[in-house]
XYZ file of C-alpha atoms in Angstrom:
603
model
C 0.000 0.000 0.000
C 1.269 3.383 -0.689
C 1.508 6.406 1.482
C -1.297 7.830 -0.662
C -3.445 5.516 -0.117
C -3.564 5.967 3.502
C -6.620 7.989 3.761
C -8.438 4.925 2.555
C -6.335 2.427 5.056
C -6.983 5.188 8.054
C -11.111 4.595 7.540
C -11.007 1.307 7.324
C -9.273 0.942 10.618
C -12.039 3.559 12.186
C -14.879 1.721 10.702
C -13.479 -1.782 12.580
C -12.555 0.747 15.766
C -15.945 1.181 16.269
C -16.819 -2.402 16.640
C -13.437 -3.943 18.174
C -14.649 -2.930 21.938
C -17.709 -5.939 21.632
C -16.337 -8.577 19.291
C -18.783 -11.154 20.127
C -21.942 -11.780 22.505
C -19.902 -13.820 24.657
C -17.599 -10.511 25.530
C -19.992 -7.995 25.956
C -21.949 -10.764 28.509
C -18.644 -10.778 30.651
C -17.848 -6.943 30.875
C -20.588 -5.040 30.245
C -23.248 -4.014 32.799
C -26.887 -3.107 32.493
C -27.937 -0.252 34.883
C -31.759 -0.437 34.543
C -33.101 0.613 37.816
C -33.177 2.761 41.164
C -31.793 -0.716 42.661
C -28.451 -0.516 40.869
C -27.529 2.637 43.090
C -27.303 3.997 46.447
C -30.908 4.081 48.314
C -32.211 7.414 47.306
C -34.916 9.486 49.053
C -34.955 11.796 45.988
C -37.175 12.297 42.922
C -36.219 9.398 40.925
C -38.663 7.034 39.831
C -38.830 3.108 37.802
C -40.712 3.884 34.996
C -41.610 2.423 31.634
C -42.915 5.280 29.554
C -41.795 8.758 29.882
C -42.826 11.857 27.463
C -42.074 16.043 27.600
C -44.547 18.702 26.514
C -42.472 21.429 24.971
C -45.213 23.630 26.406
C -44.350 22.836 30.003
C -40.545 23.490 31.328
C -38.945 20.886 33.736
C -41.859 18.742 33.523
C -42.017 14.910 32.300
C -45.363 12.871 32.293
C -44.157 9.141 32.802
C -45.776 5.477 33.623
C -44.713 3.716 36.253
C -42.585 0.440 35.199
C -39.313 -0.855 34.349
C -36.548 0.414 32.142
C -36.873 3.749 32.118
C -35.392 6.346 35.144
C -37.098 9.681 35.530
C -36.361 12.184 37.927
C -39.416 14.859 38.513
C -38.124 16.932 41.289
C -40.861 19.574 42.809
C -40.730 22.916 44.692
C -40.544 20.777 48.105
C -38.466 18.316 47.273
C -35.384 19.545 44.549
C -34.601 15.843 44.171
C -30.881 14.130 44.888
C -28.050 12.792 42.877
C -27.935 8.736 42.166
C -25.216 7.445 42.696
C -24.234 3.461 41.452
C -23.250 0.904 44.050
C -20.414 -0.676 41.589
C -17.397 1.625 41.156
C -15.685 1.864 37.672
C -12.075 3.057 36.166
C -11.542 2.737 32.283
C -15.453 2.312 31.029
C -17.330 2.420 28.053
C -20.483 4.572 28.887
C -23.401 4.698 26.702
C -26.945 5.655 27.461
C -30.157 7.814 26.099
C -31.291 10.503 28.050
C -34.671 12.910 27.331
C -34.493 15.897 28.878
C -37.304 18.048 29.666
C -37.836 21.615 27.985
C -35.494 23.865 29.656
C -34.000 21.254 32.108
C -30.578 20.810 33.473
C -28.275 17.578 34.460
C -25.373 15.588 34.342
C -23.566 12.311 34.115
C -19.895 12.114 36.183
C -17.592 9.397 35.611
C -16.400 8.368 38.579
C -18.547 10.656 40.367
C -15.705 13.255 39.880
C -15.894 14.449 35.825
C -19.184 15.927 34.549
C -20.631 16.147 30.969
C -23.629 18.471 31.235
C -27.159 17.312 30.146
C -28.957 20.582 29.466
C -32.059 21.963 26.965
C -29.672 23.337 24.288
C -32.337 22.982 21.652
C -31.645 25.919 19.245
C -28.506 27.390 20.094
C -25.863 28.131 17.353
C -22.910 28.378 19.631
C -21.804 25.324 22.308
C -20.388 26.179 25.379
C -18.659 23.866 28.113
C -21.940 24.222 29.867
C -24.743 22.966 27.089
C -25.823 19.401 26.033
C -22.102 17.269 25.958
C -20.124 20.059 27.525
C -17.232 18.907 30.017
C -18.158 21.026 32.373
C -15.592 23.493 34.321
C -13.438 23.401 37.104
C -13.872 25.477 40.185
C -11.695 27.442 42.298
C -13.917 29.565 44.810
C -10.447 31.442 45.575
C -10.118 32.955 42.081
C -12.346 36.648 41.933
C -16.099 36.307 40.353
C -16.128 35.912 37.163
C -13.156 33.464 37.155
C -14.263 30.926 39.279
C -14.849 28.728 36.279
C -12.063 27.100 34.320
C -10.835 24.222 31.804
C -14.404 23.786 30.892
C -14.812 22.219 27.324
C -17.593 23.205 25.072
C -18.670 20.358 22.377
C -17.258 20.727 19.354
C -20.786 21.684 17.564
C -24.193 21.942 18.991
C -25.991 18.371 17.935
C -28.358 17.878 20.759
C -32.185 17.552 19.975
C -35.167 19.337 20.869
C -36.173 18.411 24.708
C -38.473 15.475 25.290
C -36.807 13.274 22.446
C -34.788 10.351 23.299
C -30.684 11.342 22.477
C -28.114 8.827 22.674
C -24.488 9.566 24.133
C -21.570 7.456 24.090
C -18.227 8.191 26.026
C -15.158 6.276 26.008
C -13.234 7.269 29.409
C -9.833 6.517 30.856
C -9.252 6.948 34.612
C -6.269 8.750 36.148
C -3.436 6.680 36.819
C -1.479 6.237 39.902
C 1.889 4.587 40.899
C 2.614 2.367 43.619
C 3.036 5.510 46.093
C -0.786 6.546 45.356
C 1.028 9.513 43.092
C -1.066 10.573 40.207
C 0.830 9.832 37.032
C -1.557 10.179 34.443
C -4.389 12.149 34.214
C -7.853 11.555 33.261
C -9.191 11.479 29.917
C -12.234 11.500 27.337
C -10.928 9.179 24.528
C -14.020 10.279 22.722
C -17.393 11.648 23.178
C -20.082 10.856 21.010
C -23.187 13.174 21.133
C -26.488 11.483 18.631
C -23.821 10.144 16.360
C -21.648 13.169 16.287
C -18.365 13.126 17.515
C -17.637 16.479 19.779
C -14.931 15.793 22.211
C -11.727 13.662 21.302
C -8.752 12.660 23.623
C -9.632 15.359 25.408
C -7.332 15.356 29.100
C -8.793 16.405 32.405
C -6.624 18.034 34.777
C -8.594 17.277 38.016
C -12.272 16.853 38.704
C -14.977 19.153 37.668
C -17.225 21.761 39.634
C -19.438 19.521 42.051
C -17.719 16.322 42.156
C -17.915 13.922 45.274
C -14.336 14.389 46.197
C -11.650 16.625 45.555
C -8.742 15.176 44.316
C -8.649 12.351 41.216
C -9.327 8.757 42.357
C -8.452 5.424 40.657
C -12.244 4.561 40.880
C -15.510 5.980 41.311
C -19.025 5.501 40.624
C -21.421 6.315 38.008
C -23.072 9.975 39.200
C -26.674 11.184 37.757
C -27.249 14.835 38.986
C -30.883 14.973 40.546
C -31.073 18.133 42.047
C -30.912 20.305 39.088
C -34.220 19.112 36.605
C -36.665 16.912 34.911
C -34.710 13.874 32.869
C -35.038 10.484 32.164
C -32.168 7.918 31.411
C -32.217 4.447 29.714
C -30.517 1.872 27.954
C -27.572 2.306 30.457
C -24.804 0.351 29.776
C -21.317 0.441 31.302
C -18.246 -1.618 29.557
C -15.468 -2.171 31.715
C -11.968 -2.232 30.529
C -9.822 -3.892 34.166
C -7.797 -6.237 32.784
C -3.983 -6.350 32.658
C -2.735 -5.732 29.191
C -0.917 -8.629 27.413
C 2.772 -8.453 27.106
C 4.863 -8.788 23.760
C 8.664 -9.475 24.668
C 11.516 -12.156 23.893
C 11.712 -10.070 20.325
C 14.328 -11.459 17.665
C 13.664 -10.654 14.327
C 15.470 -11.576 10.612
C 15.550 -9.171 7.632
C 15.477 -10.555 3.962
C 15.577 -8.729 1.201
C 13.222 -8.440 -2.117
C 9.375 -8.521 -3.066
C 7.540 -10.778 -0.904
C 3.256 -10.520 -1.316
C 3.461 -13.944 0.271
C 4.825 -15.660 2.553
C 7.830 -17.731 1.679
C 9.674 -20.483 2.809
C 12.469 -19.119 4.753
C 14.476 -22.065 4.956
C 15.311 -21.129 1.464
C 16.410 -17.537 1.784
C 19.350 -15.299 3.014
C 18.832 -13.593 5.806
C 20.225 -9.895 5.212
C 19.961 -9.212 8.963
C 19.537 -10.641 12.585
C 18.769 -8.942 15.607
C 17.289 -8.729 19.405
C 15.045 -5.897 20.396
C 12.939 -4.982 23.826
C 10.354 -3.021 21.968
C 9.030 -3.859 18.499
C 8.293 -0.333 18.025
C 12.448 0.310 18.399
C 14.480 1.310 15.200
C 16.437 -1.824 13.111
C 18.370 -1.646 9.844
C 16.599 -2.802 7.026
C 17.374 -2.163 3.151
C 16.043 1.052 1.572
C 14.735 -1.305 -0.868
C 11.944 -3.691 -0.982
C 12.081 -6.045 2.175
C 10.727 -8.162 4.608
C 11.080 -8.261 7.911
C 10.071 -11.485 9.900
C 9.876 -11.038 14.227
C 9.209 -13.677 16.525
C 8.730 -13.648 20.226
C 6.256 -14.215 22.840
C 2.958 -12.886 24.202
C 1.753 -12.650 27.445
C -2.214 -13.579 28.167
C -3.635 -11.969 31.614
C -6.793 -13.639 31.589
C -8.147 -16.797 29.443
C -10.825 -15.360 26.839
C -11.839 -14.175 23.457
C -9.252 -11.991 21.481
C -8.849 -9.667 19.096
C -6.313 -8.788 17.124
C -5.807 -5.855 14.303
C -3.146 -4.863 12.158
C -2.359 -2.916 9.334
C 1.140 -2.298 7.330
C 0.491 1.292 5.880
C 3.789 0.725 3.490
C 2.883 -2.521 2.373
C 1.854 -6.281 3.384
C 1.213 -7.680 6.819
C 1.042 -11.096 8.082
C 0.224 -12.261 11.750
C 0.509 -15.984 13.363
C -0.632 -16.887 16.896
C 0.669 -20.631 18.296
C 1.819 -21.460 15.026
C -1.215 -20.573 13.371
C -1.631 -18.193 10.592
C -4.385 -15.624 12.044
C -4.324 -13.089 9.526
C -2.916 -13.620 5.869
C -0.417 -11.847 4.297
C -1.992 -8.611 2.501
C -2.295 -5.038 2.132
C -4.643 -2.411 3.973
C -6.301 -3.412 7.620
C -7.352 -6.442 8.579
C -8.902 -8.128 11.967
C -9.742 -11.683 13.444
C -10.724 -13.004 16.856
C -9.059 -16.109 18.757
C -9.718 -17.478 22.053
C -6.687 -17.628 23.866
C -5.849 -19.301 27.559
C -3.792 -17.630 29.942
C -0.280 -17.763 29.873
C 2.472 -17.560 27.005
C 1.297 -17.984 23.445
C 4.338 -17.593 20.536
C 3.896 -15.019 17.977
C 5.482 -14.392 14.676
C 4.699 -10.804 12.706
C 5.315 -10.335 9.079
C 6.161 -6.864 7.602
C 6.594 -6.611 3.907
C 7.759 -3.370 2.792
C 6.866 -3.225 -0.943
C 7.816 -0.086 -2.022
C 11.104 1.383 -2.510
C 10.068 4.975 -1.865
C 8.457 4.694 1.623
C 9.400 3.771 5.169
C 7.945 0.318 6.974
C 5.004 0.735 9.573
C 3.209 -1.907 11.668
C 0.167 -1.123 13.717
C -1.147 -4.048 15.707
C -3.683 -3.810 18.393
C -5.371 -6.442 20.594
C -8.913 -6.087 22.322
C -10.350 -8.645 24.876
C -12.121 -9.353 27.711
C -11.866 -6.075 30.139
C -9.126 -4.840 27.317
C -9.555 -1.482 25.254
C -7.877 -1.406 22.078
C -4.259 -1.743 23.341
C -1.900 -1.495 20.264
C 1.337 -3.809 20.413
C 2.661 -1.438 17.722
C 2.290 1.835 16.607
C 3.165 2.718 12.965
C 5.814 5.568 12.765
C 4.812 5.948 9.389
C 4.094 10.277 8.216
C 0.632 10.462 7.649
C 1.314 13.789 6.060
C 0.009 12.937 2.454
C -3.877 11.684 4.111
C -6.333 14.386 2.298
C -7.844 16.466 4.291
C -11.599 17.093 4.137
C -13.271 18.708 1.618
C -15.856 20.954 3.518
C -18.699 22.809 2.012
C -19.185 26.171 3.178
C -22.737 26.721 3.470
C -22.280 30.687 3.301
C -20.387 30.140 -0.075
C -22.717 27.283 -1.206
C -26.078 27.221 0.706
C -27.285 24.590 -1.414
C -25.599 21.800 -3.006
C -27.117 18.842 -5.545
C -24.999 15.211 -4.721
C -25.521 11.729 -4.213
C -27.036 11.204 -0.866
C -26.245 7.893 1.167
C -29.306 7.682 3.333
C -29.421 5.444 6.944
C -30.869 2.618 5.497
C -28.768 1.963 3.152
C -30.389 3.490 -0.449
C -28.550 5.933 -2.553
C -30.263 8.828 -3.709
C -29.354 10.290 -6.983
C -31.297 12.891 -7.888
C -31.136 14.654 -4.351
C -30.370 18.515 -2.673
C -29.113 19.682 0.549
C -29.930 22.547 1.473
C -28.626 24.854 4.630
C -29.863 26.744 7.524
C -28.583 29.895 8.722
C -29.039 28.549 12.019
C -27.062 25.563 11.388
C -30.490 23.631 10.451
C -29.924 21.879 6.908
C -32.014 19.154 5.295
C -31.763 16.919 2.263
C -34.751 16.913 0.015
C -35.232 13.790 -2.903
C -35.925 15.295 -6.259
C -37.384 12.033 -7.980
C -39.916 11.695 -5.359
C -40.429 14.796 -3.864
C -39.642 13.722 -0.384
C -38.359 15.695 2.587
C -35.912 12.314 3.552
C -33.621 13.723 6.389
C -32.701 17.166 8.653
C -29.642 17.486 11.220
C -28.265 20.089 12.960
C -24.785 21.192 13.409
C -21.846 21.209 10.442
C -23.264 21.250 6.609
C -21.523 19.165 4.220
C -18.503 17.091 4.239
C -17.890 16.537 0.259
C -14.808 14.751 0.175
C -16.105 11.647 -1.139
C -17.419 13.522 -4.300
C -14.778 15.626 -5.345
C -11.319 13.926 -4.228
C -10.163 12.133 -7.128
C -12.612 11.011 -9.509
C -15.058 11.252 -6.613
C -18.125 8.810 -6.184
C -20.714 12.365 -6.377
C -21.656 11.309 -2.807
C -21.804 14.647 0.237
C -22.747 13.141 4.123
C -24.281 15.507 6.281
C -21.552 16.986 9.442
C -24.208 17.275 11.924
C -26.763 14.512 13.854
C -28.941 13.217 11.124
C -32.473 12.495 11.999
C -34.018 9.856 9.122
C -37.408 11.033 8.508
C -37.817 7.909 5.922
C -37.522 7.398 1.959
C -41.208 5.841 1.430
C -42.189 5.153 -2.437
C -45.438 7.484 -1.932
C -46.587 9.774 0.331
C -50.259 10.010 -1.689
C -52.389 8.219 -0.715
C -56.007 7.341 -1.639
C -54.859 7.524 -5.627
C -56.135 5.255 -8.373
C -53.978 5.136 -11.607
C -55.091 5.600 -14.683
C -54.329 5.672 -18.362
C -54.027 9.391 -18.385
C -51.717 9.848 -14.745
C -48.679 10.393 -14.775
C -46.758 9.381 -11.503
C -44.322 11.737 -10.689
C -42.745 14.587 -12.212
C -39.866 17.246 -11.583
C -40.329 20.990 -12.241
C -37.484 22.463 -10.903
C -37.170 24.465 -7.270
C -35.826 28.116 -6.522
C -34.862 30.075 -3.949
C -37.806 32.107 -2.563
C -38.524 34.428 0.398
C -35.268 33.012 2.273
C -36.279 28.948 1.317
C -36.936 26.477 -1.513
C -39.881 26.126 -3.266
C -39.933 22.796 -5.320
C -42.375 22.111 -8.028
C -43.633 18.739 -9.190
C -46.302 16.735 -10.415
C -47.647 14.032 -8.467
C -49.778 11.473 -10.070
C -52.013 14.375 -11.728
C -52.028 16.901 -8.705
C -48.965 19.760 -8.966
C -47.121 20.831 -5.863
C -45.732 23.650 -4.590
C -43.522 22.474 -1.922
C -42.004 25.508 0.105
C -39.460 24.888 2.753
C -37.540 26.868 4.911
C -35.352 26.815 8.295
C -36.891 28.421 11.758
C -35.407 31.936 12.890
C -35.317 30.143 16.083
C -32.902 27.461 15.211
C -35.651 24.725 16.227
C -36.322 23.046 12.691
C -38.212 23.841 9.627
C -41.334 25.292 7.852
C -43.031 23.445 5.336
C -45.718 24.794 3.304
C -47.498 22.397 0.612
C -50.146 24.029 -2.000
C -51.713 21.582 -4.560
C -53.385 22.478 -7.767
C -55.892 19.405 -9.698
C -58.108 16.621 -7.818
C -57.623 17.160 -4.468
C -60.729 15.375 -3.389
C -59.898 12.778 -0.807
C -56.552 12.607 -1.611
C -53.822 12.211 2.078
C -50.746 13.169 2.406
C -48.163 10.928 4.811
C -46.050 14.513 6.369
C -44.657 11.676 8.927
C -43.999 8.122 9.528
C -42.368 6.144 12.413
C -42.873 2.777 14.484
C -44.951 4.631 16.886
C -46.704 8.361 16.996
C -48.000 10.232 19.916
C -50.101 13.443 20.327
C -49.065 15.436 23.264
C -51.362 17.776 22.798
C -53.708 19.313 20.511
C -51.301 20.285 17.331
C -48.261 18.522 18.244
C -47.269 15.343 17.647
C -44.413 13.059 18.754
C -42.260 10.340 16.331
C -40.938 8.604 19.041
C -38.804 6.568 17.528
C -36.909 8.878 15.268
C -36.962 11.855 17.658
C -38.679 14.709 15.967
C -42.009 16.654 16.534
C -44.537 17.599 13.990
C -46.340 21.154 15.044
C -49.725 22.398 13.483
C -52.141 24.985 14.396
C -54.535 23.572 16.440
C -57.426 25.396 14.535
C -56.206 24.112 11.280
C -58.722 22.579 9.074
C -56.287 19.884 7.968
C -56.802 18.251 11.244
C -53.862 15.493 11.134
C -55.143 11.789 11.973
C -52.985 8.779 13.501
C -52.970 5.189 11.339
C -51.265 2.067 11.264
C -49.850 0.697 8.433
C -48.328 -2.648 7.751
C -44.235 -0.598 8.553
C -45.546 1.434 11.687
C -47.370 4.799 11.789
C -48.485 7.815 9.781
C -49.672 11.163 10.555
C -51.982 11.815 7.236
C -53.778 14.922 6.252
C -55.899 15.942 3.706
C -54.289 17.868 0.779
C -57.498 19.793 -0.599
C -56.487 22.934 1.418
C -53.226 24.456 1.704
C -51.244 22.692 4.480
C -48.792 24.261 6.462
C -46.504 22.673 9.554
C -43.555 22.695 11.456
C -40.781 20.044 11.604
C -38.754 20.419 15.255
C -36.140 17.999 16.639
């Protein structure tokens, strides 16, 4: 593999990252935990409750209706009682956190690792700008010493805004590594957030801590701590809590000889019959040894360590060339180019392992990465490739000030490719992509606009993804309904859009009625306006304007798509008075389309 082909060898490797911390059933059983009710912390005389439905009115701040059950933990707090924190019985270090939380409007919380390190859970439905205190923050530090005003400090604002409107479900995933300490209790490495992930969206990044944040149970870092869920602040609800645990001890590679030969090798050969160009010892794998500048290979065996018996493993990649990797004799991975990945189960003790690195080009330098993953093990990598990244392209961006709207390939979250499709931005960083061949509003997200690199580097594939947190409003093949075909109908039909009055107004033909389809973003930042006018036989003719697995009304004029996590807003005295039906894929919210019908999109 070449150097330029490492932007292509760098996402492969992030697609299989995102997997490698549950390779099987079997591992997640034995490390994860499940916290699923008041029972898995401290006894609480708070606000918390067991529930098994919970739902927000965006009408009513710091207030959650919920059902009392199983699965589901909402905190309601009330003018006499503010509520207290929960706080787990088990105590964690390195962890895996991931969990969905619905917050209510204009609510405030927060998760702490380890009781000590807060990201904030807030109502940040709207906002343009992130600060360390809104939804995904790392909230500040606090030094009561320091003059007002500067009390605060080494808080961490997400990198974009990409929470949701309040009283959706939003998921958050956090990969977190405790503070180390040496044998003298001495803190020797301080904490960190490996990665936050906020509805999909990465916004934080091996981001260090320097001590705990404002409010945490103890002043100084500890090597463990507990899972903390503020309860004094607002209205939330938390589910699908789970906690991986990363304890182990991490396997040892040593007893490192290795033999250089020189040439092409894109497979393995029998060494018996070579020259060996070069012998050596080494401690590390990762230290220096002379190889030719020309095409090589270099062959180490030694001997690997196993803490704990289990399920394994293992990836590698040889950015300037071929890689081959065998475990107890046995050849795990085969000798080829670009990343690659396999699981084992290993006992404890001392396995043998021999590493292949084939350096087939004559104008780069040889790089091994190889990582193992196991039972209560992160992604530990044995070796880390040396190799300059400095040729990887970096991303093509669109600039939605520069080019507001942008016709590309869409790849949609199920798995279809549009091709006739256009994105189309939001001043306040609302953007949506519409389908052209159907005339289908198919997804909105909030945050970054474009990220185009897949259609212009190179030859390009004409595909843009959205930069923010998508939310799927669906792809269906019609959205009228109550239609009869005949000889004279035409199906559908394009006519163009345009920019009008600050939106888009797309025109199109639907099985004999014409559309005027005007959409534009909110000045508030909350979602979009969509008007629809129709022109032909209207007559008891619906129109699908959402679809889900399950719909709720809240209240008169609003209605909730639970399970994609947006709202659909009418006027309550609208004649188009929306109705709820099952279908044989879920639920739609139909309306008649012999009047004008206007609504609003918010999530």
């Amino acid at each position: 593999m070449t150097i330029t082909n490492l932007k292509t060898w760098a996402s492969s490797l992030s697609c299989l990252l995102l997997t490698v911390f549950f390779p099987t059933a079997g591992l997640v059983a034995q490390q994860t935990v499940q916290i699923s009710s008041l029972s898995d912390f401290k006894p609480n005389t708070g606000t918390w409750h067991n529930a098994s439905e919970v739902s927000g009115n965006l009408d009513k701040p710091n207030l959650l209706n919920f059902t009392k059950g199983e699965g589901v933990l909402v905190n309601q707090p009330t003018k006499k009682n503010k509520g207290q924190d929960l706080i787990s019985l088990e105590e964690f270090g390195d962890i895996d956190l991931e969990l969905e939380v619905l917050v209510a409007p204009q609510s405030n919380s927060g998760v702490y690792l380890m009781g000590q390190y807060e990201i904030q859970i807030l109502d940040s439905w709207g906002k343009t700008t992130a600060r360390a205190g809104d939804m995904g923050g790392i909230y500040e530090r606090w030094d009561e010493s320091k003059p007002d005003g500067q009390k605060g400090y080494q808080g961490y604002a997400p990198r974009q805004n990409v929470s949701r409107a309040p009283g959706v479900w939003q998921n958050l995933k956090v990969s977190f590594q405790a503070p180390k300490f040496n044998e003298k209790g001495e803190k020797k490495e301080n904490a960190k957030f490996l990665s936050v992930h906020l509805n999909g969206v990465l916004i934080h990044e091996n981001l260090e801590v320097f001590g705990p944040t404002r409010g945490s149970l103890k002043p100084n870092d500890i090597p463990k701590g507990p899972i903390r869920i503020q309860g004094d602040h607002g209205a939330v609800a938390f589910r699908n809590i789970k906690v991986t645990k990363f304890d182990s001890e991490v396997p040892v590679l040593s007893d490192l000889r290795y033999e250089v030969y020189e040439g092409f090798f894109n497979q393995v050969p029998e060494f018996d019959n070579l020259n060996v160009s070069g012998v050596g010892i080494i401690k590390n794998i990762n230290d220096q040894i002379d190889t030719p500048t020309k095409q090589n290979l270099v062959r180490y065996e030694g001997k690997l360590e196993i803490p704990a018996s289990g399920n394994f493993t293992f990836l590698m990649g040889v950015p300037s060339g071929m890689g081959a990797l065998y475990i107890n004799g046995n050849n795990l991975l085969p000798i080829q180019e670009g990343y690659q990945s396999k699981e084992i189960k290993l006992e404890k003790g001392i396995v043998p392992v021999e590493i292949l690195v084939s350096k087939t080009n004559d104008w780069s330098d040889t790089g091994l990465d190889l990582s193992i993953a196991g039972p209560g093990l992160r992604l530990f990598p044995l070796s880390k490739s040396q190799v300059s990244t400095g040729n990887v392209v970096d991303p093509i961006l669109v600039n939605q000030n520069e080019v507001p709207i942008l016709r590309s390939f869409i790849d949609l979250p199920d798995g279809k490719r549009l091709t006739h499709a256009v994105s189309v931005a939001g001043a306040q960083k609302v953007h949506y992509s519409f389908d052209l061949s159907k005339g289908n509003l198919v997804q909105v997200w909030r945050g970054g606009f474009l990220d185009a690199t897949p259609m212009w580097h190179n030859r390009g594939n004409g595909v843009s993804r959205p930069l923010g947190a998508v939310v799927f409003l669906g792809n269906p093949e019609k959205n009228l309904h109550d239609t009869e075909f005949t000889a004279m109908s035409e199906k559908f039909k394009a006519n163009g859009y345009q920019v009008k009055n600050g939106g888009v107004e797309y025109q199109y033909q639907n099985i004999g009625v014409k559309f005027k389809d005007f959409i534009i973003g909110r000045a508030d930042g909350k979602g979009l306006d969509r008007t629809l006018t129709t022109e032909g036989i209207t007559a008891n003719k619906r129109y699908s304007i959402a679809s889900g697995g399950d719909i709720k009304m809240i209240q008169d004029g609003l209605y909730w798509v639970v399970d994609k996590g947006y709202y659909i807003q009418m006027d309550p005295k609208s004649l188009s008075k929306p109705t709820i039906e099952s279908g044989a894929e879920g639920k739609n919210l139909m309306v008649s389309i012999s009047l004008p019908l206007q609504y609003s999109l918010l999530f």
